[in-house]
């Protein structure tokens, strides 16, 4: 069975993919649909959804368009989720590969560092990092990457530990390939499929983390984000419930979609494991 | 004796991790933009030159970096976490004052999440091919994908604003001044919403883990043997499957403890719960870095203590581990 056929067998994954495509479309179209800054005050505050045509989701406490905020927020959430996951992979994959491939004291040293980072409460560390570096897209990405690479390193290390024993690696070594070629050309490509599954789940976690930081007021003050919208609506929950409900549903749908897609990828990339599970 | 040496070994490891965190804290202060004195004083003190000079003198900021590091580490070793100039109190005093509320909240949430999560996971595993089993997993996935602070706000909206059943915020009724049992009941009533919302996210994690672990253990040879012997399915599930499935859950519980402390920051902020999570939010708002790093240290300390406890429990639950590890 092909990759796509296996993926399509998981109905949840298809549903997730559908939602994800819509959120990505919203994010990409945001500058076209709402060319104005989402921070601009365009109407009187506290317009309920549907109260005035042109503002299908109403306005917030400052008279800013909620729909515009959602669209621009989608862009920021996906972007930060994606970049911080890539940075976390860029830290975790090489560390895990080196530890698993060389073993010995290199493995010991790298795994002690990984364990240390896993012991430190990640959300508290992210808060401290962003607060110290002062909130910006860069510092948020840095903080999320720093707290999310350890699982990548552990996963890649485990894959390398088992793959380096395989006969094809032995054959490649006897053929005279150097460490670099063995690691990058021979072992890494075969270790990638669980990493891809983990990465899709990491994007979801990164989006949740980013929204939590923004909710606490640690988001970039120049970009609109879903977490910020919920945080700003917290004090007016009784008067304007939609201001916190709508962005929350967006986060829920996006994170849910990424998790479903991740499970589908897992089924499609690791068919033997999937058969055992079901 | 193996227990004594095991515990000693764990204590040494914990001390090393704590030392690493203190050193990390030190460098974080130095990483902040501007002078560490200004960082320690917060934004308010930064304008008063005399005050800054005093701070520099006191913390020896004119000294070379290793000397400063030594001073900082030995300060923490004697439980000196510095002074919060914003709150006009020593950091340690502020934290110890708020710690019990956080322990109450996270402890309750931990028990709720573990009890509900493991039961739901066992149920989902036993009905793996049944719609009700799938339904449990869908609900678990929903809670797993929802921002913690948003669940908290929605709970307030439904149970306090709409239904009026539970208090929306705080630790006890302001001005009521209950005594004895009435006070305990009042706090318990205020605890329900924060502890449940904090617990729900982690419940989802345990549900998923327990189900996967049960299904995995159910395929082992010893389960086939038990089935071949003609044991009742309920007995097999309880004595053979769950007993083995519980080990990865204990490991996970240790790892989740740290996340729970982090989650407490969000929950306590929404519910105005007077714990160290709320204190962390206040420190953030005021850019009170001394206090922030002190709280960070205590969060890590809580996690380390909790991890040591899970290690001990793991050894009790798995008799196969004797001298190993």
XYZ file of C-alpha atoms in Angstrom:
603
model
C 0.000 0.000 0.000
C 1.277 3.452 -0.805
C 1.956 6.132 1.774
C -1.136 8.132 0.808
C -3.445 5.138 0.823
C -2.313 4.235 4.322
C -2.709 7.819 5.484
C -6.203 8.021 3.973
C -7.264 4.890 5.834
C -7.203 6.879 9.054
C -10.364 8.982 8.893
C -9.319 11.154 11.811
C -6.119 12.041 9.989
C -8.053 13.104 6.888
C -10.321 15.268 9.029
C -7.248 16.788 10.675
C -5.646 17.441 7.312
C -8.807 19.204 6.121
C -8.833 21.536 9.147
C -5.114 22.155 8.816
C -5.444 23.102 5.148
C -8.179 25.603 6.069
C -6.095 27.173 8.855
C -3.061 27.407 6.559
C -5.249 29.001 3.872
C -6.569 31.512 6.410
C -3.022 32.338 7.471
C -1.785 32.777 3.895
C -4.789 34.853 2.849
C -4.678 37.091 5.945
C -2.699 39.902 4.248
C -5.155 39.839 1.309
C -8.381 39.562 3.309
C -7.321 42.041 5.970
C -4.577 44.233 4.515
C -4.932 46.694 7.405
C -3.159 46.076 10.689
C -5.254 43.849 12.984
C -4.413 46.329 15.782
C -6.344 49.154 14.103
C -9.570 50.236 15.787
C -12.241 50.033 13.118
C -15.600 50.128 14.893
C -17.098 50.720 18.309
C -15.940 48.178 20.907
C -17.909 45.095 22.053
C -19.789 44.506 18.776
C -21.299 41.032 19.100
C -20.773 38.534 16.234
C -23.227 39.232 13.424
C -24.427 42.491 14.949
C -23.012 44.541 12.103
C -22.369 43.294 8.568
C -18.689 43.410 7.651
C -17.753 42.290 11.165
C -18.946 38.672 11.233
C -17.122 37.928 14.494
C -17.635 41.312 16.130
C -15.075 43.642 17.675
C -12.977 43.458 20.821
C -12.632 45.738 23.860
C -10.788 48.344 21.777
C -12.996 48.145 18.673
C -10.563 45.969 16.706
C -11.937 43.463 14.182
C -11.913 39.967 15.740
C -11.919 38.236 12.325
C -8.834 40.195 11.248
C -7.128 39.232 14.505
C -7.945 35.562 13.951
C -6.534 35.568 10.414
C -3.300 37.342 11.355
C -3.072 35.237 14.506
C -3.242 32.059 12.398
C -0.170 33.206 10.501
C 1.771 33.932 13.690
C 0.755 30.676 15.415
C 1.695 28.471 12.465
C 4.909 30.366 11.777
C 6.139 30.219 15.373
C 5.052 26.582 15.682
C 6.907 25.619 12.518
C 10.113 27.613 13.055
C 10.560 26.654 16.690
C 10.054 22.989 15.785
C 12.679 23.282 13.028
C 15.127 24.917 15.436
C 14.425 22.221 18.058
C 15.103 19.563 15.396
C 18.316 21.352 14.429
C 19.478 21.039 18.061
C 18.038 17.615 18.900
C 18.827 15.610 15.751
C 22.623 16.233 15.709
C 22.949 15.728 19.474
C 20.944 12.507 19.395
C 22.812 11.256 16.310
C 26.237 11.908 17.838
C 25.246 10.312 21.151
C 23.769 7.223 19.504
C 26.473 6.788 16.891
C 29.589 7.256 19.004
C 28.286 5.979 22.348
C 30.761 5.921 25.235
C 31.607 9.157 27.025
C 30.104 11.312 24.258
C 26.783 9.546 24.769
C 27.071 9.889 28.561
C 27.851 13.597 28.437
C 25.162 14.461 25.881
C 22.506 12.418 27.641
C 23.277 14.023 31.021
C 22.672 17.428 29.414
C 19.461 16.149 27.826
C 18.260 14.769 31.154
C 19.020 18.073 32.846
C 16.846 19.910 30.336
C 14.083 17.348 30.807
C 14.149 17.842 34.563
C 13.800 21.612 34.385
C 10.080 22.505 34.272
C 9.758 23.517 30.632
C 6.987 26.090 30.795
C 8.621 27.870 33.749
C 11.932 27.939 31.843
C 10.206 29.293 28.741
C 8.621 32.070 30.826
C 11.945 33.023 32.395
C 13.768 32.974 29.041
C 11.241 35.178 27.256
C 11.015 37.574 30.210
C 14.797 37.961 30.336
C 15.292 38.292 26.579
C 12.211 40.574 26.429
C 9.238 39.411 24.368
C 9.617 39.220 20.577
C 9.021 36.607 17.887
C 12.716 35.710 18.104
C 12.792 35.242 21.860
C 9.554 33.225 21.850
C 10.934 30.925 19.133
C 14.231 30.587 21.022
C 12.490 29.760 24.303
C 10.160 27.166 22.745
C 13.045 25.509 20.878
C 15.227 25.371 23.976
C 12.537 23.591 25.996
C 11.413 21.202 23.250
C 14.571 19.611 21.797
C 15.267 16.915 24.470
C 12.635 14.402 23.260
C 14.061 14.724 19.724
C 17.578 13.971 20.953
C 16.386 10.926 22.892
C 14.363 9.584 19.983
C 17.167 10.029 17.430
C 19.703 8.506 19.837
C 17.502 5.436 20.250
C 17.118 5.038 16.496
C 20.861 5.380 15.957
C 21.638 2.866 18.698
C 19.568 0.201 16.959
C 20.331 1.144 13.338
C 24.126 1.259 13.728
C 24.075 -2.477 14.512
C 22.390 -3.317 11.205
C 24.227 -5.211 8.540
C 23.867 -2.544 5.868
C 25.689 -0.080 8.103
C 28.384 -2.642 8.773
C 28.708 -3.214 5.017
C 28.980 0.517 4.372
C 31.662 0.808 7.040
C 33.656 -2.046 5.522
C 33.325 -0.346 2.155
C 35.360 2.457 3.679
C 32.767 5.120 4.370
C 33.714 7.718 6.979
C 31.756 8.699 10.082
C 30.121 11.628 8.334
C 28.816 9.541 5.431
C 27.641 6.777 7.741
C 25.750 9.210 9.972
C 24.259 11.488 7.346
C 23.842 9.232 4.288
C 23.289 5.785 5.756
C 21.691 5.959 9.209
C 19.890 9.304 9.332
C 17.545 8.729 6.363
C 16.342 5.508 8.004
C 15.817 7.222 11.360
C 13.674 9.989 9.919
C 10.140 8.579 9.913
C 9.584 8.592 13.696
C 11.202 12.042 13.770
C 8.658 13.334 11.244
C 5.794 12.015 13.384
C 7.288 13.594 16.497
C 7.796 16.881 14.636
C 4.115 17.156 13.713
C 3.181 16.689 17.368
C 5.862 19.206 18.384
C 4.338 21.879 16.148
C 1.058 21.352 18.023
C 2.775 21.637 21.401
C 4.713 24.699 20.234
C 1.462 26.410 19.211
C -0.006 25.685 22.654
C 3.164 27.008 24.313
C 3.204 30.161 22.208
C -0.439 30.842 22.989
C 0.192 30.315 26.719
C 3.121 32.750 26.656
C 1.053 35.343 24.768
C -1.804 34.812 27.202
C 0.548 35.775 30.051
C 1.553 38.893 28.157
C 4.852 37.449 26.896
C 4.005 37.593 23.203
C 5.659 39.905 20.699
C 3.880 43.235 21.276
C 3.906 43.909 17.515
C 2.157 40.773 16.266
C -1.447 39.725 16.868
C -1.809 36.244 18.310
C -4.650 34.021 19.498
C -3.224 33.704 22.999
C -3.014 37.476 23.315
C -6.648 37.837 22.194
C -7.797 35.418 24.909
C -5.631 37.110 27.541
C -7.021 40.526 26.642
C -10.587 39.164 26.841
C -10.107 37.613 30.265
C -11.320 40.574 32.264
C -14.435 41.065 30.126
C -15.524 37.427 30.032
C -18.897 38.216 31.584
C -19.794 40.975 29.078
C -18.247 39.525 25.917
C -17.852 35.760 26.044
C -17.170 35.480 22.299
C -13.897 37.355 22.626
C -12.373 34.456 24.547
C -14.424 31.597 23.062
C -13.625 32.209 19.364
C -9.789 32.348 19.506
C -9.830 29.411 21.925
C -11.779 27.301 19.441
C -9.232 28.237 16.746
C -6.338 27.028 18.923
C -8.219 23.863 19.821
C -8.994 23.060 16.168
C -5.460 23.735 14.965
C -3.771 21.718 17.717
C -6.303 18.915 17.315
C -5.720 18.850 13.551
C -1.957 18.605 13.984
C -2.335 15.755 16.476
C -4.658 13.859 14.136
C -2.309 14.387 11.196
C 0.568 13.197 13.382
C -1.289 9.971 14.196
C -2.068 9.484 10.501
C 1.597 10.004 9.595
C 2.529 7.471 12.247
C 0.186 4.906 10.692
C 1.440 5.665 7.200
C 5.171 5.768 7.966
C 5.341 2.925 10.472
C 2.775 0.466 9.107
C 4.066 -2.509 11.114
C 3.705 -0.668 14.405
C 0.296 0.613 13.395
C -0.957 -2.886 12.715
C 0.118 -3.971 16.188
C -1.623 -1.051 17.789
C -5.052 -1.445 16.258
C 21.896 -1.651 52.089
C 21.116 -1.267 48.379
C 18.274 1.078 49.293
C 20.556 3.374 51.265
C 23.144 3.604 48.502
C 20.368 4.061 45.946
C 18.900 6.965 47.899
C 22.334 8.484 48.472
C 23.056 8.227 44.763
C 19.799 9.949 43.929
C 20.511 12.734 46.423
C 23.922 13.405 44.874
C 22.351 13.499 41.412
C 19.595 15.849 42.592
C 22.174 18.144 44.187
C 24.109 18.288 40.903
C 20.971 19.141 38.943
C 20.122 21.881 41.440
C 23.649 23.266 41.162
C 23.306 23.319 37.377
C 20.047 25.241 37.690
C 21.591 27.790 40.053
C 24.436 28.331 37.584
C 21.869 28.650 34.777
C 20.005 31.240 36.868
C 23.207 33.203 37.345
C 23.896 33.339 33.632
C 20.291 34.232 32.878
C 20.658 37.323 35.058
C 23.776 38.227 33.100
C 22.053 37.548 29.779
C 19.353 40.116 30.462
C 19.725 43.399 28.621
C 21.533 46.005 30.691
C 23.383 45.814 33.961
C 22.593 42.923 36.367
C 22.091 45.549 39.078
C 19.341 47.132 37.010
C 17.895 43.672 36.388
C 17.867 42.871 40.085
C 16.334 46.167 41.014
C 13.664 45.929 38.363
C 12.635 48.868 36.248
C 11.868 51.095 39.221
C 15.361 51.095 40.671
C 17.020 51.604 37.321
C 16.627 55.376 37.451
C 18.183 55.851 40.879
C 21.967 55.945 40.361
C 22.838 55.778 44.063
C 20.659 52.706 44.523
C 22.294 50.972 41.558
C 25.779 51.768 42.838
C 24.857 50.313 46.212
C 23.628 47.135 44.530
C 26.806 46.835 42.459
C 28.882 47.216 45.586
C 26.811 44.707 47.539
C 26.791 42.019 44.871
C 30.408 42.650 43.889
C 29.544 43.285 40.263
C 32.971 44.881 39.792
C 34.530 41.490 40.637
C 35.508 38.942 37.951
C 32.741 36.604 36.785
C 33.869 33.412 38.609
C 33.964 35.331 41.910
C 30.451 36.602 41.257
C 29.275 33.113 40.404
C 30.768 31.749 43.630
C 28.998 34.429 45.652
C 25.723 33.710 43.966
C 25.933 29.936 44.428
C 26.961 30.193 48.074
C 24.124 32.668 48.595
C 21.574 30.179 47.284
C 23.214 27.397 49.329
C 22.392 29.372 52.463
C 18.852 29.948 51.167
C 19.548 33.561 50.283
C 17.621 34.235 47.086
C 18.029 37.968 47.295
C 15.486 40.668 47.867
C 12.414 41.609 45.889
C 12.637 45.389 45.618
C 9.166 45.522 44.106
C 7.448 43.661 46.948
C 9.831 44.956 49.643
C 10.364 41.448 51.004
C 13.037 38.743 50.817
C 12.319 36.419 47.879
C 12.436 33.325 50.084
C 9.780 34.694 52.425
C 7.454 35.554 49.533
C 7.811 32.087 48.038
C 7.405 30.146 51.291
C 4.302 32.196 52.018
C 2.694 31.080 48.729
C 4.055 27.548 48.488
C 1.317 25.727 50.511
C -1.457 26.970 48.203
C 0.426 25.656 45.155
C 1.129 22.312 46.808
C -2.568 21.985 47.662
C -3.622 22.830 44.098
C -1.076 20.693 42.226
C -1.423 17.818 44.699
C -5.195 17.698 44.263
C -4.905 18.067 40.497
C -2.319 15.288 40.427
C -4.578 12.866 42.314
C -7.570 13.783 40.125
C -5.656 13.386 36.866
C -4.018 10.107 37.839
C -7.198 8.511 39.227
C -9.461 9.601 36.358
C -6.827 9.195 33.651
C -5.762 5.672 34.578
C -9.375 4.491 35.037
C -10.411 5.992 31.702
C -7.365 4.446 30.015
C -8.076 0.993 31.464
C -11.687 1.273 30.352
C -10.661 2.392 26.863
C -8.195 -0.500 26.573
C -10.745 -3.108 27.668
C -13.244 -1.726 25.163
C -10.686 -1.073 22.430
C -13.003 -2.418 19.725
C -16.167 -0.853 21.170
C -17.545 2.663 20.363
C -17.448 3.654 24.046
C -13.708 2.967 24.065
C -13.218 5.248 21.067
C -15.376 7.922 22.656
C -13.081 8.030 25.704
C -10.097 8.522 23.408
C -11.809 11.328 21.489
C -12.583 13.176 24.736
C -9.005 12.632 25.908
C -7.653 13.977 22.624
C -9.874 17.071 22.927
C -8.552 17.910 26.385
C -5.030 17.204 25.182
C -5.426 19.745 22.372
C -7.051 22.535 24.404
C -5.068 25.350 26.008
C -5.137 24.890 29.770
C -5.915 28.537 30.510
C -8.812 28.480 28.051
C -10.406 25.423 29.689
C -10.068 27.312 32.978
C -11.829 30.370 31.551
C -14.600 28.288 30.010
C -15.096 26.503 33.341
C -15.519 29.881 35.037
C -17.923 30.961 32.314
C -20.106 27.858 32.694
C -19.927 26.939 36.381
C -19.615 30.398 37.931
C -21.106 32.942 35.543
C -23.911 30.928 33.932
C -24.801 28.355 36.590
C -23.504 30.135 39.679
C -22.535 26.853 41.323
C -18.895 27.508 42.216
C -16.781 30.529 43.135
C -14.903 31.953 40.134
C -11.683 32.965 41.861
C -9.691 33.156 45.064
C -8.706 30.795 47.834
C -11.560 31.491 50.234
C -14.562 33.797 50.494
C -13.324 37.333 51.104
C -14.492 38.741 54.419
C -16.350 35.589 55.472
C -13.695 34.710 58.073
C -14.825 31.101 58.518
C -13.278 29.021 61.296
C -12.440 25.336 61.546
C -14.425 22.989 59.339
C -16.355 25.795 57.684
C -13.016 27.237 56.510
C -11.880 23.858 55.134
C -15.188 23.497 53.288
C -14.887 27.008 51.895
C -11.340 26.375 50.595
C -12.419 23.018 49.151
C -15.235 24.729 47.278
C -12.777 27.245 45.844
C -10.374 24.424 44.974
C -12.802 22.424 42.792
C -12.571 24.461 39.577
C -8.812 25.195 39.539
C -7.813 21.645 40.513
C -10.176 20.027 38.014
C -9.134 22.213 35.085
C -5.448 21.737 35.887
C -6.072 17.987 36.222
C -8.035 17.555 32.970
C -5.116 18.185 30.618
C -2.943 15.691 32.493
C -5.835 13.261 32.745
C -5.821 13.167 28.950
C -2.108 12.363 28.949
C -2.552 9.484 31.422
C -5.569 8.124 29.552
C -3.618 7.856 26.298
C -0.585 6.395 28.015
C -2.555 3.858 30.073
C -4.497 2.598 27.069
C -1.379 2.164 24.931
C 0.476 0.540 27.805
C -2.407 -1.848 28.616
C -2.775 -2.916 24.974
C 0.959 -3.458 24.760
C 1.120 -5.495 27.972
C -1.932 -7.476 26.835
C 0.052 -8.907 23.912
C 2.878 -10.302 26.013
C 3.443 -14.026 26.301
C 2.626 -14.214 30.006
C -0.875 -12.917 29.259
C -1.372 -15.638 26.648
C -0.212 -18.160 29.234
C -2.664 -16.804 31.799
C -5.453 -16.983 29.241
C -4.479 -20.532 28.295
C -4.612 -21.492 31.958
C -8.253 -20.418 31.890
C -8.041 -17.451 34.255
C -11.024 -15.091 34.244
C -10.525 -12.065 31.929
C -11.012 -9.630 34.834
C -8.292 -11.320 36.863
C -5.924 -11.287 33.886
C -6.539 -7.590 33.319
C -6.001 -6.673 36.939
C -3.197 -8.990 38.030
C -1.218 -9.447 34.861
C -1.893 -6.614 32.453
C -2.418 -3.605 34.725
C 0.397 -4.630 37.054
C 2.819 -4.455 34.124
C 1.197 -1.525 32.363
C 1.551 0.632 35.451
C 5.353 0.948 35.191
C 5.513 3.349 32.234
C 2.684 5.311 33.872
C 4.805 5.877 36.981
C 7.674 7.091 34.809
C 5.305 9.424 32.982
C 3.866 10.737 36.252
C 7.375 11.777 37.298
C 7.948 13.603 34.032
C 4.527 15.258 34.123
C 5.109 16.751 37.569
C 7.241 19.484 36.050
C 4.607 20.279 33.470
C 2.041 20.498 36.239
C 4.034 23.155 38.087
C 4.132 25.092 34.811
C 0.413 24.597 34.315
C -0.154 25.988 37.798
C 1.137 29.366 36.563
C -1.743 29.535 34.071
C -4.410 28.065 36.357
C -3.479 30.250 39.313
C -3.479 33.319 37.067
C -6.995 32.651 35.804
C -8.439 31.730 39.203
C -6.454 34.280 41.251
C -5.206 31.347 43.342
C -2.579 32.700 45.776
C 0.240 30.250 44.986
C 3.727 30.598 43.507
C 2.290 30.373 39.985
C 0.290 33.522 40.561
C 3.367 35.031 42.223
C 5.321 34.232 39.074
C 2.736 36.079 37.005
C 3.014 39.098 39.334
C 6.813 38.955 39.090
C 6.485 38.880 35.296
C 4.165 41.864 35.188
C 6.575 43.864 37.344
C 9.733 42.520 35.672
C 10.884 41.459 39.137
C 13.718 39.194 37.938
C 15.086 38.257 41.357
C 11.701 36.921 42.376
C 11.164 35.275 38.969
C 14.420 33.327 39.166
C 13.773 32.396 42.793
C 10.406 30.910 41.809
C 12.018 29.146 38.868
C 14.478 27.537 41.280
C 11.666 26.354 43.547
C 9.699 24.939 40.605
C 12.759 22.907 39.642
C 13.230 21.846 43.266
C 9.639 20.585 43.416
C 10.154 18.586 40.246
C 13.378 17.024 41.514
C 11.794 16.013 44.816
C 8.872 14.556 42.920
C 11.106 12.648 40.510
C 12.953 11.098 43.437
C 9.643 9.985 44.923
C 8.575 8.394 41.620
C 11.918 6.597 41.411
C 11.320 5.126 44.856
C 7.778 4.104 43.941
C 9.022 2.556 40.704
C 11.435 0.360 42.645
C 8.634 -0.755 44.934
C 6.291 -1.442 42.015
C 8.839 -3.358 39.966
C 10.483 -6.038 42.099
C 12.743 -6.965 39.185
C 14.889 -3.899 39.853
C 17.256 -4.715 42.688
C 20.830 -3.665 42.286
C 20.542 -2.499 38.729
C 20.472 1.184 37.827
